[in-house]
mmCIF file of C-alpha atoms in Angstrom:
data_model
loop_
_atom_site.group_PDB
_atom_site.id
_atom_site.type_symbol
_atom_site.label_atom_id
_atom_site.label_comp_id
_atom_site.label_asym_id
_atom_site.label_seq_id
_atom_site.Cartn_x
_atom_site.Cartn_y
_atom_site.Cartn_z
ATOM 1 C CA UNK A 25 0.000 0.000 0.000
ATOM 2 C CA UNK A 26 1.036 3.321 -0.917
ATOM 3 C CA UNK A 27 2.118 5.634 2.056
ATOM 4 C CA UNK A 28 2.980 9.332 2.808
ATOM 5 C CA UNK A 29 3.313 11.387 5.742
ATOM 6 C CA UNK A 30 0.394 13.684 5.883
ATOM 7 C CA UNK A 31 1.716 17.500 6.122
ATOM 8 C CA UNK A 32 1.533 19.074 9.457
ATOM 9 C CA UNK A 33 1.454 15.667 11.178
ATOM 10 C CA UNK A 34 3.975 12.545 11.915
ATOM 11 C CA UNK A 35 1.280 10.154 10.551
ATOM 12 C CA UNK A 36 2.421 7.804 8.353
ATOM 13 C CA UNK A 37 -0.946 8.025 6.263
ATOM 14 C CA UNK A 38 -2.180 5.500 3.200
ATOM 15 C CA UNK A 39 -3.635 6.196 0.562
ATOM 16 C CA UNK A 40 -6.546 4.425 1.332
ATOM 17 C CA UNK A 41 -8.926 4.912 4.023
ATOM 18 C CA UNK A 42 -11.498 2.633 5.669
ATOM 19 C CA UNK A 43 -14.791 5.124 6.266
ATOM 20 C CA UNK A 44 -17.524 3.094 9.010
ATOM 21 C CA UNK A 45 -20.061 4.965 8.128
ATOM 22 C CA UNK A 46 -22.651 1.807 7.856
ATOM 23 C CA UNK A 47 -21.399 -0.740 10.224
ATOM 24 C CA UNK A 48 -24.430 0.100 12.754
ATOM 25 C CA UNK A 49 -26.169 -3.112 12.585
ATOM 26 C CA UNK A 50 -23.115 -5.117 11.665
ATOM 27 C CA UNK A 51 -21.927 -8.137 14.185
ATOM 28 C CA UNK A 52 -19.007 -8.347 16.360
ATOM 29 C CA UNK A 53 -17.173 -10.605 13.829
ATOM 30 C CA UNK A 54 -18.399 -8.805 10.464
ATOM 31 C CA UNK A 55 -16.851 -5.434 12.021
ATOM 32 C CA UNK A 56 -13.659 -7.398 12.596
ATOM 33 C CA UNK A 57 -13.358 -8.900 9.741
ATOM 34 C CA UNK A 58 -13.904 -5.453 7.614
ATOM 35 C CA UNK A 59 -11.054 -4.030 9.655
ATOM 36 C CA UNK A 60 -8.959 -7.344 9.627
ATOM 37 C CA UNK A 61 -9.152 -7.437 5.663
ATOM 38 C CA UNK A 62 -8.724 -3.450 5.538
ATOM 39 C CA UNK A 63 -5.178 -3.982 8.085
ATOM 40 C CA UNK A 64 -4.162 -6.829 5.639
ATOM 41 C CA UNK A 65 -4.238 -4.606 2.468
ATOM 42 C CA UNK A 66 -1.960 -1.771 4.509
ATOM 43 C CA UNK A 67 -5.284 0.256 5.597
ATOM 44 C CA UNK A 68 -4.768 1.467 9.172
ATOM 45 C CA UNK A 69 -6.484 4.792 9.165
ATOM 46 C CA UNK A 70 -10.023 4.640 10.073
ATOM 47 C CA UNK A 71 -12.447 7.282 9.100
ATOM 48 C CA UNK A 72 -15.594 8.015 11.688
ATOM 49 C CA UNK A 73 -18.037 11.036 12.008
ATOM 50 C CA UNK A 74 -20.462 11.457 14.914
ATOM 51 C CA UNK A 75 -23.659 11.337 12.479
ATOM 52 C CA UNK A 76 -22.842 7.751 11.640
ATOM 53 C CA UNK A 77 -25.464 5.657 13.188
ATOM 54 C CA UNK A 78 -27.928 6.265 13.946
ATOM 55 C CA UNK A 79 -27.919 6.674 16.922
ATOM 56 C CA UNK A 80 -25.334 9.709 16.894
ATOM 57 C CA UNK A 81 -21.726 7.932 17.547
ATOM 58 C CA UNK A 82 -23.217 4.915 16.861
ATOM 59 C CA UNK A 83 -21.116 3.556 14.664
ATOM 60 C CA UNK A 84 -17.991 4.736 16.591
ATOM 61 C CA UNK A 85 -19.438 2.706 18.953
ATOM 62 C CA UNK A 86 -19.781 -0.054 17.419
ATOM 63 C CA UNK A 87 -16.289 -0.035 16.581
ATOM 64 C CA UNK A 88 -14.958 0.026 19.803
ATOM 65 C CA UNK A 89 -17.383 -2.798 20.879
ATOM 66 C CA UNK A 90 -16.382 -5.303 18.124
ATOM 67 C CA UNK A 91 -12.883 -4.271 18.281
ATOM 68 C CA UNK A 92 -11.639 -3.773 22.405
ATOM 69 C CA UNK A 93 -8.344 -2.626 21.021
ATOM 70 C CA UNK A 94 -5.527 -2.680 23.340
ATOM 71 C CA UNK A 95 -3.479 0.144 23.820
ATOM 72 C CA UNK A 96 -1.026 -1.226 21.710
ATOM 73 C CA UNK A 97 -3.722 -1.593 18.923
ATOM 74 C CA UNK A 98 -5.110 1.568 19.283
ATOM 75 C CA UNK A 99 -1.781 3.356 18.996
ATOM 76 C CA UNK A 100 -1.586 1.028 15.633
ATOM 77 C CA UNK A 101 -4.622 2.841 14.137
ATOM 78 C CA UNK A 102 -4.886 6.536 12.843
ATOM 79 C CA UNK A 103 -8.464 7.283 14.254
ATOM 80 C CA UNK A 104 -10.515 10.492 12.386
ATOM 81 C CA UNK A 105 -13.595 11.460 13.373
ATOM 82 C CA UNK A 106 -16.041 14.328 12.014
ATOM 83 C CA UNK A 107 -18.490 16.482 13.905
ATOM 84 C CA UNK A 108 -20.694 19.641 13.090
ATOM 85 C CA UNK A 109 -23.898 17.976 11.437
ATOM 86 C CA UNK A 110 -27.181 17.944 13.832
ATOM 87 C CA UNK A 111 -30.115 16.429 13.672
ATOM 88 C CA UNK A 112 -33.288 16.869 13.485
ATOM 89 C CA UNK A 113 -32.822 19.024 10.277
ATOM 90 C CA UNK A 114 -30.006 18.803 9.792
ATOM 91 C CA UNK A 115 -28.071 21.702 10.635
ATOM 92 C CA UNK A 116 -24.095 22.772 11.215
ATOM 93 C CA UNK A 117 -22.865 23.775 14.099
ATOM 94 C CA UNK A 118 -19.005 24.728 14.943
ATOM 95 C CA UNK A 119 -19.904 26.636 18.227
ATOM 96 C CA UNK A 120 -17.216 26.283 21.120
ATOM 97 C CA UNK A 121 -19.804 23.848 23.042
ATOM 98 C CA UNK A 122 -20.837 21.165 19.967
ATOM 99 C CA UNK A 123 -17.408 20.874 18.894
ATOM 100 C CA UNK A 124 -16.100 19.911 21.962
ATOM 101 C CA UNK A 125 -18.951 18.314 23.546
ATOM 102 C CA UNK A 126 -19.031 16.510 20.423
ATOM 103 C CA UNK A 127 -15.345 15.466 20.462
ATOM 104 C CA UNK A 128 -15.380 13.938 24.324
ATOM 105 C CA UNK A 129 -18.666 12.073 23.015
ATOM 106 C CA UNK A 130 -16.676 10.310 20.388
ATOM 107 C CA UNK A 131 -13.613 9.834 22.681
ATOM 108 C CA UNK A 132 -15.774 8.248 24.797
ATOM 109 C CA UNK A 133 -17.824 6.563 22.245
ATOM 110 C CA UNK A 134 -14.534 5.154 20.675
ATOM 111 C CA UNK A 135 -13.053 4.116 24.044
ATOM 112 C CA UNK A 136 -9.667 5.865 23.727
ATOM 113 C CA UNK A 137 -7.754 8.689 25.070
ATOM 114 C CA UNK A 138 -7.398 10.628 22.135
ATOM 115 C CA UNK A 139 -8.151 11.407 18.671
ATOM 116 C CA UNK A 140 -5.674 11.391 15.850
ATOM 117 C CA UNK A 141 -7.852 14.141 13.518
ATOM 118 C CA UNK A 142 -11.066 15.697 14.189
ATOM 119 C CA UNK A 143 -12.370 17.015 11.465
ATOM 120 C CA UNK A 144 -15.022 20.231 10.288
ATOM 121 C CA UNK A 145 -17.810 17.850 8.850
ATOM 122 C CA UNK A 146 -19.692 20.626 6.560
ATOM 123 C CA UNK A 147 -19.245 24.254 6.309
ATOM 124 C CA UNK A 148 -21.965 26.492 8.967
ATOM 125 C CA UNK A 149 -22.965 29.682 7.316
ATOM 126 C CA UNK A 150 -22.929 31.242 11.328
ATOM 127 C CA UNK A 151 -19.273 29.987 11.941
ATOM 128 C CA UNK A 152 -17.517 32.041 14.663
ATOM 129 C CA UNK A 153 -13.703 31.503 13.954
ATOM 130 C CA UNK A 154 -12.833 32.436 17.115
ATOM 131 C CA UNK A 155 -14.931 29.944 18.656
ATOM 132 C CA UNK A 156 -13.438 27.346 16.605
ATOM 133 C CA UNK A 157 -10.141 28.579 17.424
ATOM 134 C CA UNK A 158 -10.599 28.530 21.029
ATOM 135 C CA UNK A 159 -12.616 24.371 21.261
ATOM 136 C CA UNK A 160 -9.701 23.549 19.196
ATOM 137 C CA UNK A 161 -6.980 25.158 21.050
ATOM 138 C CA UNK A 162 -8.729 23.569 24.167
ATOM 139 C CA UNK A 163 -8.874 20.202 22.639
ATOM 140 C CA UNK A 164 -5.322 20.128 22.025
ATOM 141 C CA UNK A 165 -3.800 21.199 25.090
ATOM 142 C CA UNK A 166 -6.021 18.859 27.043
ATOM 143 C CA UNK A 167 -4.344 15.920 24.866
ATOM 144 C CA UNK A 168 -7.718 14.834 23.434
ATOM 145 C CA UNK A 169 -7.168 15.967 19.453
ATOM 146 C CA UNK A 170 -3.997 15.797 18.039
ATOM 147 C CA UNK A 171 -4.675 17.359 14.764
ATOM 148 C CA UNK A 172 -7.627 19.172 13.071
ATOM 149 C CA UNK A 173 -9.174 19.603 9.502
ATOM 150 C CA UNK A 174 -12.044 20.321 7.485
ATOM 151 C CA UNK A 175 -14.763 18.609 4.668
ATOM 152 C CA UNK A 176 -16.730 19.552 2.104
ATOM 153 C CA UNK A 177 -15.073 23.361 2.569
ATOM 154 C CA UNK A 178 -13.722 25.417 0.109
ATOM 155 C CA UNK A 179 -10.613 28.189 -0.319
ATOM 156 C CA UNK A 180 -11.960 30.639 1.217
ATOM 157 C CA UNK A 181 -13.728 29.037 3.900
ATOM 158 C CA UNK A 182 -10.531 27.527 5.142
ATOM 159 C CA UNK A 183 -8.961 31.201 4.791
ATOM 160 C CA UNK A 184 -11.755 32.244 6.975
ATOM 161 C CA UNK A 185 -10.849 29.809 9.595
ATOM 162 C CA UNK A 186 -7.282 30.339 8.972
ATOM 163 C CA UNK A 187 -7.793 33.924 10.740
ATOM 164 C CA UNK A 188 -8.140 32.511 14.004
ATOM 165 C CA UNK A 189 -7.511 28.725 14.255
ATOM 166 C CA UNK A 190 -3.363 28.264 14.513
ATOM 167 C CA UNK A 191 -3.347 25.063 14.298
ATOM 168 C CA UNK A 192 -2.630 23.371 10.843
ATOM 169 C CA UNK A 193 -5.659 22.394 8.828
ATOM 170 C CA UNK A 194 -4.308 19.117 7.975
ATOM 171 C CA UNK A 195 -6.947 17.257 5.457
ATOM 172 C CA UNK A 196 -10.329 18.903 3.625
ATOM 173 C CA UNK A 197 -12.443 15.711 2.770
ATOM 174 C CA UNK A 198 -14.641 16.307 -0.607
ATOM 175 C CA UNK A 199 -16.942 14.260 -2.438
ATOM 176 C CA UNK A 200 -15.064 13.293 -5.809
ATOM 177 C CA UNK A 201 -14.668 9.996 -8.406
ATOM 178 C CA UNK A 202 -13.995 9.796 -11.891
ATOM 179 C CA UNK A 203 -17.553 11.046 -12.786
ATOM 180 C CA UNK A 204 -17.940 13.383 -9.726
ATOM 181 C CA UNK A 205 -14.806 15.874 -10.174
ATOM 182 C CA UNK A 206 -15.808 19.081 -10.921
ATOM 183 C CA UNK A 207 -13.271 20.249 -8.977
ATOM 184 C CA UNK A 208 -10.429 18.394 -11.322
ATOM 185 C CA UNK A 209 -12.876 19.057 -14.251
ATOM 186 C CA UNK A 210 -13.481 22.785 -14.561
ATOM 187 C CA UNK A 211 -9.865 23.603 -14.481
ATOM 188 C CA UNK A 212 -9.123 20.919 -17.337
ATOM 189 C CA UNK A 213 -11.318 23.666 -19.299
ATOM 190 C CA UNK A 214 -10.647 26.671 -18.160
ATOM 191 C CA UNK A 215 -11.636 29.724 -20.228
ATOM 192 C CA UNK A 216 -14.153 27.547 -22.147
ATOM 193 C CA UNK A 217 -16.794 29.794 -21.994
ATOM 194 C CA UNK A 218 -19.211 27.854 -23.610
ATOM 195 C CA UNK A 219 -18.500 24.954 -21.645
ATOM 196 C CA UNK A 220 -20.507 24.345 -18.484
ATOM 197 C CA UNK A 221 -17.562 22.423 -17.043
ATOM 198 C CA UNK A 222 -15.265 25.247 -17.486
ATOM 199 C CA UNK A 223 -17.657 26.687 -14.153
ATOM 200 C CA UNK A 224 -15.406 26.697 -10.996
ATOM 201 C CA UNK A 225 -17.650 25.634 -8.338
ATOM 202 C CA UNK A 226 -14.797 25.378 -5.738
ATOM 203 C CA UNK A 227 -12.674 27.988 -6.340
ATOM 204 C CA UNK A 228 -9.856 25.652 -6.642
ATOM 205 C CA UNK A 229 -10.172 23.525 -4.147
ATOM 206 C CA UNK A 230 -7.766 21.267 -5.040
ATOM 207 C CA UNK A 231 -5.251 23.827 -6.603
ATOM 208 C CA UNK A 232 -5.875 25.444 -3.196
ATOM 209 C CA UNK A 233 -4.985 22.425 -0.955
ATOM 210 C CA UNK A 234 -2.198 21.345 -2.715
ATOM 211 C CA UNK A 235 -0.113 25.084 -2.419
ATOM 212 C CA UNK A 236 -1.008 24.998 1.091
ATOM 213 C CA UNK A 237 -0.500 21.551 2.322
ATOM 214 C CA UNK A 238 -3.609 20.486 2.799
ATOM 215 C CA UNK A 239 -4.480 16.178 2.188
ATOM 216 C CA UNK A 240 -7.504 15.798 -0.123
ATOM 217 C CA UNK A 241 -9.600 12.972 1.279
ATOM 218 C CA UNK A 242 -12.091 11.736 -1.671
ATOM 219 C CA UNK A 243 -15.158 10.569 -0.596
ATOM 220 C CA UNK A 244 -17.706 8.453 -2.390
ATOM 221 C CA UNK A 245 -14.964 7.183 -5.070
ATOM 222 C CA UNK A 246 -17.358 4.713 -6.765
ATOM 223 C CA UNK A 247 -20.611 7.359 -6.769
ATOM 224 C CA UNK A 248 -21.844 8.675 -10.329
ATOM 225 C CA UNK A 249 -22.811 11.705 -8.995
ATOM 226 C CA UNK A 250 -24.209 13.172 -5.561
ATOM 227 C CA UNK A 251 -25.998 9.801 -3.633
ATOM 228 C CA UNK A 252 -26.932 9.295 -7.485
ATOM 229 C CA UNK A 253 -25.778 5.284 -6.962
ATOM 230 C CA UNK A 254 -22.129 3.906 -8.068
ATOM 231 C CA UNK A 255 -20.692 3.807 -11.695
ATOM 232 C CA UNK A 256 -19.082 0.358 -11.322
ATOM 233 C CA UNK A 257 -21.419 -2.037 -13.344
ATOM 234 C CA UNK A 258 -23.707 1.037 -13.753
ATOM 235 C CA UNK A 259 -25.130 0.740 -17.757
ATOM 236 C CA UNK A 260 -25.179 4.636 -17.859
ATOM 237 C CA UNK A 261 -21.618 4.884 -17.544
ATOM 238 C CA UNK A 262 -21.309 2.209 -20.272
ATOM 239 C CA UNK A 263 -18.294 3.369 -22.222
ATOM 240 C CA UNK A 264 -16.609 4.158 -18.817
ATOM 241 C CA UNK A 265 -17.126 0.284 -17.747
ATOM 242 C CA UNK A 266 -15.734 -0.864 -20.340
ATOM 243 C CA UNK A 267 -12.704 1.318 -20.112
ATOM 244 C CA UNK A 268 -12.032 0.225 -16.590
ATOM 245 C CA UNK A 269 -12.601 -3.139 -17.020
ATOM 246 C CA UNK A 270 -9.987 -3.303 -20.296
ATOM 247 C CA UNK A 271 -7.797 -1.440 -17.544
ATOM 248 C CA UNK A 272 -8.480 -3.764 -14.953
ATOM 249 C CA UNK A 273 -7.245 -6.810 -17.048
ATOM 250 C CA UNK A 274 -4.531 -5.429 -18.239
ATOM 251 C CA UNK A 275 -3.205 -4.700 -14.658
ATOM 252 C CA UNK A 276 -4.747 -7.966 -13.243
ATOM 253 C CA UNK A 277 -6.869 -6.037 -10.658
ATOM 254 C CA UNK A 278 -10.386 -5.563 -9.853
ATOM 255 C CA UNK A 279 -12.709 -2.399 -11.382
ATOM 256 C CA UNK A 280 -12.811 -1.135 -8.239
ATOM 257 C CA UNK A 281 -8.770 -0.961 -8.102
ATOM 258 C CA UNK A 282 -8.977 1.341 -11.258
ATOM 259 C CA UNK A 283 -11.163 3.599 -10.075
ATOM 260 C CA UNK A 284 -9.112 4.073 -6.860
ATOM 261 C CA UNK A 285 -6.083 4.241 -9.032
ATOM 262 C CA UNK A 286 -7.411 6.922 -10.817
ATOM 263 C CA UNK A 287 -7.581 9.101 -7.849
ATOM 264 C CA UNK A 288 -4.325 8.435 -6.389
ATOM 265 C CA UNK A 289 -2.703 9.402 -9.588
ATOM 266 C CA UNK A 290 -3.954 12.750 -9.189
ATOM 267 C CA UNK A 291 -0.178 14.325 -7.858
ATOM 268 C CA UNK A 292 -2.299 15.864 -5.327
ATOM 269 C CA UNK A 293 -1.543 12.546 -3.252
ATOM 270 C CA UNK A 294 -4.757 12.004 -2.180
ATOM 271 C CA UNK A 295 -6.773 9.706 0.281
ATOM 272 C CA UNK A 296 -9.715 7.604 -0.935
ATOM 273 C CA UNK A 297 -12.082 7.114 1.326
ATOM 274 C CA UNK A 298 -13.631 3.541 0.995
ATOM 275 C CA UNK A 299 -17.059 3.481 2.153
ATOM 276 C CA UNK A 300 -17.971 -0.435 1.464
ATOM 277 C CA UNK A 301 -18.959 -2.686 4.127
ATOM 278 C CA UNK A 302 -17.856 -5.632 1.795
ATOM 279 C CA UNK A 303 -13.804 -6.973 3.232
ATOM 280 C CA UNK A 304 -13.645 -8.191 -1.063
ATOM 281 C CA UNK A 305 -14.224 -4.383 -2.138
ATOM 282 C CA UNK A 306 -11.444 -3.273 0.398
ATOM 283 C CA UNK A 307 -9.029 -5.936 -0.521
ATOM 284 C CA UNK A 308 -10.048 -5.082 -4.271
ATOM 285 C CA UNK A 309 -9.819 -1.011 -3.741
ATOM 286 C CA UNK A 310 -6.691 -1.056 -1.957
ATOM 287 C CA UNK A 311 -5.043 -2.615 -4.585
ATOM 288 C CA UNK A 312 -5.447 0.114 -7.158
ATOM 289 C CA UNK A 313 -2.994 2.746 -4.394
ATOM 290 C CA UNK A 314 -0.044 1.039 -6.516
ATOM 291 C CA UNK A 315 -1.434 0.902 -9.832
ATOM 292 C CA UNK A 316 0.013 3.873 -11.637
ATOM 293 C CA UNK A 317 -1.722 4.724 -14.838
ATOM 294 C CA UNK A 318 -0.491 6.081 -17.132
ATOM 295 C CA UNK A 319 -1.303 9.915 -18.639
ATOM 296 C CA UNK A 320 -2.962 8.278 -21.832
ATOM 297 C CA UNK A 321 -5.315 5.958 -19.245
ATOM 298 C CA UNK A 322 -6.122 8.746 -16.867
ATOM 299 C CA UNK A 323 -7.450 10.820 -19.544
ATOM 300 C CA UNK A 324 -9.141 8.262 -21.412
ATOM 301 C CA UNK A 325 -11.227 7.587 -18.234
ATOM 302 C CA UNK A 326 -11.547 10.992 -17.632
ATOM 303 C CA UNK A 327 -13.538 11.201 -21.149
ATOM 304 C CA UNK A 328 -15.089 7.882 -21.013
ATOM 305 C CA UNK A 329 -16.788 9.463 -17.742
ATOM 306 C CA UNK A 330 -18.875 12.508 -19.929
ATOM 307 C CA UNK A 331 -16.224 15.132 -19.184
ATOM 308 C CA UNK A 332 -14.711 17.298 -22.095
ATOM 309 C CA UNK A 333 -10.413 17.567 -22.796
ATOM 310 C CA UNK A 334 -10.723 20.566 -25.266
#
């Protein structure tokens, strides 16, 4: 498995990332087994968020149940976890008291001293820098976070953060695949006025995170489009399929290893988050971190996927 340290930390990071966001109603053994089979193919981050359930922390929970890590094992594992979502509603919320009232509920939830990144989960329009400043400033000094980032945020969002919160913004998690990147997309055609891909809907995010150090964490790497189902076996995304799985044979790996691979191709040196409760998709993901396509195959799936290369 392809590693890196992630900037700002000492964590030896992967480029592939086990997300537990549906492990609720899984058993002791099938929650073992998905991390067993994720450990195997070099996967030793895990990704949480507090919404995950439901109940909220529920499937942090559930984790540490099935799991009873030793302290040994725990300090194995790099442990992320997301807050800022509330329900009913939902709503965002980065006041001083959710973010660190949320925090100690997932310490607690997870059954372990400390958290290796807590991260922003969606941006709140009534954000109070300062206030985020201050629960994370708190959160560190008492031991409990180690490092902070964001999701779903864009360039100047983080800038607006940036004004009070000193410490590093380590990772911005964002939804994107081979047919959901219109934040690789609209730069591939820029000044293409005619083009409705050539609209910047980020402003840059990942230009942005790259000149400041920031890990991209894709989310949803096998969805078409927003919660619009996945494109793997998917006879919309016909031409795409059949790319990938010429691709796939010709590097003797699974679809879902060339859709990972193009992500981690990107020199961005991303994360992909895997959000599969099957241990065969892991095992099958992971192994497209060291497939390196090449500039002819990234592109072709880029087109086979409905975008535009002017």
């Amino acid at each position: 498995m392809k590693t890196f340290t992630l900037p700002g930390t000492d964590i030896t990071a992967p480029a592939v990332v086990l997300g537990l966001m549906r492990i609720q109603d899984k058993s002791d053994e099938e929650v073992r087994t998905l991390v067993r089979t994720a450990m195997d193919a070099g996967i030793d981050f895990m990704d949480h968020a507090d919404l995950y359930g439901p109940p909220y922390h529920g499937c942090e929970r559930r984790f540490a149940e099935a799991l009873s890590l030793s302290p040994a094992e725990r300090e194995a594992l790099t442990i992320q976890t997301k807050c800022g979502i509330r329900q009913p509603g939902p709503y965002f919320d980065f006041s001083y008291e959710h973010i660190v009232e949320s925090a100690n509920a997932s310490l607690e939830a997870l059954g372990t001293d400390y958290l290796d990144i807590l991260l922003l989960h969606r941006p709140d329009a009534l954000v109070e820098p300062d206030e985020v400043a201050r629960a994370f400033d708190d959160l560190h000094a008492a031991g409990k976070v180690r490092h902070f980032g964001v999701s779903n945020h864009t360039p100047g969002q983080i800038e607006l953060l940036k004004r009070s919160v000193e410490r590093p913004l380590v990772a911005n998690q964002i939804q994107l695949s081979v047919t959901h990147a219109p934040s690789i997309a609209s730069g591939i055609a820029a000044n293409m006025g005619d083009l409705d891909q050539s609209i910047d809907r980020d402003n840059g995010v990942v230009d942005y995170c790259r000149l400041n150090d920031i890990t991209l964490q894709a989310w949803s790497p096998f969805q078409a489009r927003f919660f619009d189902g996945p494109f793997l076996g998917n006879p919309n995304y016909g031409e795409l399929n059949a790319v990938i799985d010429r691709l796939a044979g010709q590097y003797s790996v699974a679809p879902e290893a060339i859709a990972v691979a193009w992500l981690t191709r990107h020199p961005a040196q991303m994360q992909v988050v895997l959000g599969t409760t099957t241990p065969a998709r892991v095992e099958a993901a992971a192994q497209g971190a060291d497939v390196v396509l090449t500039r002819a195959e990234w592109y072709e799936m880029f087109r086979a996927a409905g975008h535009t290369v002017p």
